[in-house]
Structure formats: structure tokens, C-alpha cells
PDB file of C-alpha atoms in Angstrom:
ATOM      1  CA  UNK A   3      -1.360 -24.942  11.406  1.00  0.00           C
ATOM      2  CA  UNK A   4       0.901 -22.392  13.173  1.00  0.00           C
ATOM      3  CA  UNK A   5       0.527 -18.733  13.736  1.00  0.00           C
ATOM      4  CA  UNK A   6       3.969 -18.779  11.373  1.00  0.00           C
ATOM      5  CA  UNK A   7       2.265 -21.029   8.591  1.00  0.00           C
ATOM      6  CA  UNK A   8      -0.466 -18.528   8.785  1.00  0.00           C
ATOM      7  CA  UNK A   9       1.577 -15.324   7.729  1.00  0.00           C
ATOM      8  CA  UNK A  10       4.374 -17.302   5.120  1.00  0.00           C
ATOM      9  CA  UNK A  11       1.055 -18.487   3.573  1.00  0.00           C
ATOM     10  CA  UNK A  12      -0.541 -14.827   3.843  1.00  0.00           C
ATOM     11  CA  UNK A  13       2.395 -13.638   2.445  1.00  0.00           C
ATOM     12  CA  UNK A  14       2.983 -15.835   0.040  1.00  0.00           C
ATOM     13  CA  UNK A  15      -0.561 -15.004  -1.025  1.00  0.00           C
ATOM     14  CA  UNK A  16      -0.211 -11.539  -1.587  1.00  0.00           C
ATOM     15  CA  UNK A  17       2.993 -12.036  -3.562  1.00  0.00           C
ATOM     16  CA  UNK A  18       1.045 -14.228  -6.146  1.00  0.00           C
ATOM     17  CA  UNK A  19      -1.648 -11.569  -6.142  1.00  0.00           C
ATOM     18  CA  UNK A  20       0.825  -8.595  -7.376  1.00  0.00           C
ATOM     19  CA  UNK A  21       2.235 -11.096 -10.026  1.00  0.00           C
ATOM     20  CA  UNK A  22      -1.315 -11.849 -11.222  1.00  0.00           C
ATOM     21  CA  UNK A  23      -1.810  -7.928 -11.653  1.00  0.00           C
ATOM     22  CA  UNK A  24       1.107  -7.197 -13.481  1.00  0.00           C
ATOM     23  CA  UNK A  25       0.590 -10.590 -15.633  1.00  0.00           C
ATOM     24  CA  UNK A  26      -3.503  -9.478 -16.200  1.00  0.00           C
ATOM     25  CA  UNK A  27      -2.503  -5.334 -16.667  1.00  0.00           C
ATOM     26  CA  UNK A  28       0.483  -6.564 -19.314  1.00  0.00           C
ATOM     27  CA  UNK A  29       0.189  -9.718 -20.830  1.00  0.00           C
ATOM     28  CA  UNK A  30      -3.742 -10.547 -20.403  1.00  0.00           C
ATOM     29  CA  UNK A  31      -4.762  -6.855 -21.510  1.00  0.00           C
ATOM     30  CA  UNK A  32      -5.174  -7.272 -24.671  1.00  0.00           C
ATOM     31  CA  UNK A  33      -6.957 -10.821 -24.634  1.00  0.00           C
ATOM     32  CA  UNK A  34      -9.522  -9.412 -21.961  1.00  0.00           C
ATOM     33  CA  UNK A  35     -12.827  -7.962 -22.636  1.00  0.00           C
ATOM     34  CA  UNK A  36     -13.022  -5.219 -19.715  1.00  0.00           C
ATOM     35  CA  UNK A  37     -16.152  -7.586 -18.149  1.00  0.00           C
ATOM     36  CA  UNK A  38     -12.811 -10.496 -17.832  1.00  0.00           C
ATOM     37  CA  UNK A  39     -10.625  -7.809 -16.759  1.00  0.00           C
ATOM     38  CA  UNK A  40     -12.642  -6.547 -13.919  1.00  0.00           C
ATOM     39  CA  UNK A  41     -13.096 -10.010 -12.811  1.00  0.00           C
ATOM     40  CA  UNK A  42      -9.786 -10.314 -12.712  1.00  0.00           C
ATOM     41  CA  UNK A  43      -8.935  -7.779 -10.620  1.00  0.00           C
ATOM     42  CA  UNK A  44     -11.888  -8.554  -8.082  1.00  0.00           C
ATOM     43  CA  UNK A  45     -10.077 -12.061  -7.788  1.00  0.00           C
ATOM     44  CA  UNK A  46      -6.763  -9.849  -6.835  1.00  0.00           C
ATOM     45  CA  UNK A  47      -8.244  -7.051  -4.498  1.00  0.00           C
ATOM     46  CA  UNK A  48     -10.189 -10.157  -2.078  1.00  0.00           C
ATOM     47  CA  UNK A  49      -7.045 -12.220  -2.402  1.00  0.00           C
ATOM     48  CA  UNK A  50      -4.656  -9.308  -0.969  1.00  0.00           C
ATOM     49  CA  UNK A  51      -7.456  -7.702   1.080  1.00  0.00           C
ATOM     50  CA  UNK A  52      -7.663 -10.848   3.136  1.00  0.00           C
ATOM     51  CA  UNK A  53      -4.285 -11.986   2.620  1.00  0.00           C
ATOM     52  CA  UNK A  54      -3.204  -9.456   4.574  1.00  0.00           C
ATOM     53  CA  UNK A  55      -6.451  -9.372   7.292  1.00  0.00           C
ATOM     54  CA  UNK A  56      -5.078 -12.950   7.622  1.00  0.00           C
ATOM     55  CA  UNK A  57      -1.529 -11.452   9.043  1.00  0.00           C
ATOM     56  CA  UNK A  58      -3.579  -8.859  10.851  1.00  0.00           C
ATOM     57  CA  UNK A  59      -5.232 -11.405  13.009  1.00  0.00           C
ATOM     58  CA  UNK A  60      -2.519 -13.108  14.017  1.00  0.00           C
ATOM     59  CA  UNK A  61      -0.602  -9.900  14.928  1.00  0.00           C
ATOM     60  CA  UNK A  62      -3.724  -9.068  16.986  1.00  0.00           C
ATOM     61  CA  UNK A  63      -3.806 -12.873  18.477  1.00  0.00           C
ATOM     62  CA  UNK A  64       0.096 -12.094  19.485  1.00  0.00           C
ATOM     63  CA  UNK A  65      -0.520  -8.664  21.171  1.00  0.00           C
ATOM     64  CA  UNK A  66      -3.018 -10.522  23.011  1.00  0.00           C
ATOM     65  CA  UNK A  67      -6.248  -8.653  21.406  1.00  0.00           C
ATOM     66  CA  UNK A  68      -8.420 -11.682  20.383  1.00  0.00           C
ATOM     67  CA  UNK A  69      -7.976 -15.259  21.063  1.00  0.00           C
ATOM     68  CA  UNK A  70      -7.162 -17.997  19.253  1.00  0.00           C
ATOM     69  CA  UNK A  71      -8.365 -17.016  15.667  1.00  0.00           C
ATOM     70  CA  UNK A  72      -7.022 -20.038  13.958  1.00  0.00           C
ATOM     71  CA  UNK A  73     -10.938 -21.376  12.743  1.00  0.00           C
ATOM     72  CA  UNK A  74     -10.744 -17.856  10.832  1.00  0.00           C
ATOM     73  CA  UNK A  75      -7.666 -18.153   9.381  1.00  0.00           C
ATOM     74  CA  UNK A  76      -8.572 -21.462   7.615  1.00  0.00           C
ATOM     75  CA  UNK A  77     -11.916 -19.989   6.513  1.00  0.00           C
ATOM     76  CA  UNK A  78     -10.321 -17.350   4.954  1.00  0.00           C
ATOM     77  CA  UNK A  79      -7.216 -19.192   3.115  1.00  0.00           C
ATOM     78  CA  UNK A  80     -10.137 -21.237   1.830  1.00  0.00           C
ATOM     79  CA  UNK A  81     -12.185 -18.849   1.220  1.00  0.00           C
ATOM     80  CA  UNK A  82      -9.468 -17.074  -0.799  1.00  0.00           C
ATOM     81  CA  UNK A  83      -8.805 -20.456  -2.755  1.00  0.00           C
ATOM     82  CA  UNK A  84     -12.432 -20.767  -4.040  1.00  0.00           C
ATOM     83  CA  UNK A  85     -13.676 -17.109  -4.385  1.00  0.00           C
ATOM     84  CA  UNK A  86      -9.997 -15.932  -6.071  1.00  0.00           C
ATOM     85  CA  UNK A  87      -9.131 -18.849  -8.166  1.00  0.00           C
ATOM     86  CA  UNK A  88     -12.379 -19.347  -9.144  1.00  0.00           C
ATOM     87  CA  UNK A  89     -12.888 -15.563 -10.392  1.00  0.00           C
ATOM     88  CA  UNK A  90      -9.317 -16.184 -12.278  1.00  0.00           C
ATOM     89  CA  UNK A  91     -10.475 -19.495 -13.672  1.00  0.00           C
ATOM     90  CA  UNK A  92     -13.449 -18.191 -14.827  1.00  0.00           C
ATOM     91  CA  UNK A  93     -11.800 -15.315 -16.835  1.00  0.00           C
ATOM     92  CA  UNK A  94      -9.107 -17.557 -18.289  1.00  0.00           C
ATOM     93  CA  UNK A  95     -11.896 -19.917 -19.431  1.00  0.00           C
ATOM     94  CA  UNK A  96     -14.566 -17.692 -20.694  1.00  0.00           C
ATOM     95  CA  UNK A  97     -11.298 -16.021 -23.050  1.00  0.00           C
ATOM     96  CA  UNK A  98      -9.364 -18.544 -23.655  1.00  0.00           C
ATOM     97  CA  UNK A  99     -11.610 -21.881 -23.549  1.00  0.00           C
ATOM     98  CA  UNK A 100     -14.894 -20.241 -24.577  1.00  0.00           C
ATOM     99  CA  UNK A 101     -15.676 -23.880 -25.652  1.00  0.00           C
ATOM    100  CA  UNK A 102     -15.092 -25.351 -22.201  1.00  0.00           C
ATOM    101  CA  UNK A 103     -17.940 -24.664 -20.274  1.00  0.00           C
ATOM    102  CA  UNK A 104     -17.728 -27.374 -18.254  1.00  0.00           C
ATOM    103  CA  UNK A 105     -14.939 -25.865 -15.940  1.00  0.00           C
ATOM    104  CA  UNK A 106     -16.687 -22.726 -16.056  1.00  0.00           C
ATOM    105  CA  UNK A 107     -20.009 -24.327 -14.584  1.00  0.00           C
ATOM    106  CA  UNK A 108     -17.908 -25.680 -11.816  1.00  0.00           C
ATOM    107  CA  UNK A 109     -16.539 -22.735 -10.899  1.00  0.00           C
ATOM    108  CA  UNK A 110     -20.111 -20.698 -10.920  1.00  0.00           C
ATOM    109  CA  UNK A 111     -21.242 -22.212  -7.757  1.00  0.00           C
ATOM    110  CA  UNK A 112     -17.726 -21.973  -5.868  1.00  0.00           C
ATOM    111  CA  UNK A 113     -17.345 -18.276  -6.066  1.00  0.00           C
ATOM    112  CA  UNK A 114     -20.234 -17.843  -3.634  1.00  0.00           C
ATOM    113  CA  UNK A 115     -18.809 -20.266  -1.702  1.00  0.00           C
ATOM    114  CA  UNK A 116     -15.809 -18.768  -1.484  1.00  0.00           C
ATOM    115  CA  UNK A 117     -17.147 -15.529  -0.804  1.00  0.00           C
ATOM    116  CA  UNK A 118     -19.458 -17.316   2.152  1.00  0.00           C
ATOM    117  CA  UNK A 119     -16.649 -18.530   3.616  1.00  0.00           C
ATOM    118  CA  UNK A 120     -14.576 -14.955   3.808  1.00  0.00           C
ATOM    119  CA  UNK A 121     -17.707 -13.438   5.262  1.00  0.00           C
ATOM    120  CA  UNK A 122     -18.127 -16.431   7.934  1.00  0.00           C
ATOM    121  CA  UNK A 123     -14.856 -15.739   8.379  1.00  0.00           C
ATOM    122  CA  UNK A 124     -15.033 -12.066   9.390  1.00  0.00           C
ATOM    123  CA  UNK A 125     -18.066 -12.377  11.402  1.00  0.00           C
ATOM    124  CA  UNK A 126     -16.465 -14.790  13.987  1.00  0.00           C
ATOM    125  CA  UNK A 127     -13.750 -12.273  14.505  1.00  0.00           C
ATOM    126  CA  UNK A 128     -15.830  -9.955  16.767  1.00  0.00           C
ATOM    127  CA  UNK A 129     -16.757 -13.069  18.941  1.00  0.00           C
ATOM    128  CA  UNK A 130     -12.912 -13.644  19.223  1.00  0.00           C
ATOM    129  CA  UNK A 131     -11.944 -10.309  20.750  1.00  0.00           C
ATOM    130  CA  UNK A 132     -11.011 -10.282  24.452  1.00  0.00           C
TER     131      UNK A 132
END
């Protein structure tokens, strides 16, 4: 994957993140408890927080800051995959589906997984600086 594929995807991400807010504050509102609606929103704020530290780090990879910070970028896509999606699944289940625990039980154990790989993917940034 390209430096390129890296910040259309990044920006793609945070794109889908400002239509999931408007869709959760408008047409979700009502359906959500405020427990749903907050994790929600936590599945929006990580998505665009490292959405865009995804486009920072290859801006700092071009201006020749750190080197090659590709391994991060993956984590973090990933990591935005599982911790995000999982957050939304979870509150679309648990309101809509309360019946469907199944999906829900999936997604338990991939949030943290998620959120393991953003971290993993932070903490090899310092070892990528020049």
C-alpha cells in the first residue's frame, strides 16, 4: 500500500465518520439510549482522531521526519476497522437487534482488539522518528 492509498483511505475515513454523526445526532437520536449514543460517538471521535494521525504520518514520512511508517498505518486502518465498527455494531445491535446477541458477543472481544492495535500503533511511531 502507497503513501497515496494511505491518505484517500484516511480521508475517505473521516468522510464516513462525519456522515455517521449527522446520521447518529438526526436519525439514530431518538432510537438511542444516551449509554448507545455515547458509544456511538466514541466509535466516531477514534475513527477521525486516527483517520487523520494516519495522514499526519505520512506528511511527516514526506518531509522526511520519520521513516517508513507504513507497519503503523496498517495497524491503525485496522485498528480503526475493529475498535470503530465494532463500537457502531454494537449500538445498532443492542437497539435494534436486542435479540441478536450473537453478533454482539463477537464484537465484545474485537473492540479491545481494535483498540490494542491503535495503541501498538502509536507506540512504534516514536521508534520511527529520525
Amino acid at each position: 500500500m502507497t503513501n497515496k492509498s494511505f491518505v484517500k483511505i484516511a480521508a475517505f475515513s473521516i468522510a464516513i465518520s462525519i456522515v455517521f454523526g449527522a446520521f447518529g445526532a438526526h436519525a439514530l437520536k431518538d432510537h438511542f439510549s444516551s449509554y448507545y449514543m455515547d458509544i456511538w460517538n466514541k466509535g466516531i471521535f477514534y475513527q477521525i482522531i486516527n483517520s487523520l494521525g494516519i495522514i499526519a504520518l505520512v506528511l511527516l514520512e514526506k518531509s522526511d521526519f520519520v521513516k517508513k511508517v507504513k507497519v503503523c498505518c496498517v495497524l491503525l486502518l485496522i485498528g480503526i476497522v475493529f475498535f470503530s465498527g465494532s463500537l457502531y455494531t454494537i449500538a445498532i445491535m443492542k437497539t435494534f437487534y436486542a435479540e441478536v446477541n450473537s453478533v454482539v458477543k463477537l464484537m465484545i472481544p474485537i473492540t479491545p482488539l481494535g483498540g490494542t492495535m491503535l495503541i501498538v500503533g502509536w507506540m512504534l511511531v516514536p521508534f520511527k522518528v529520525k
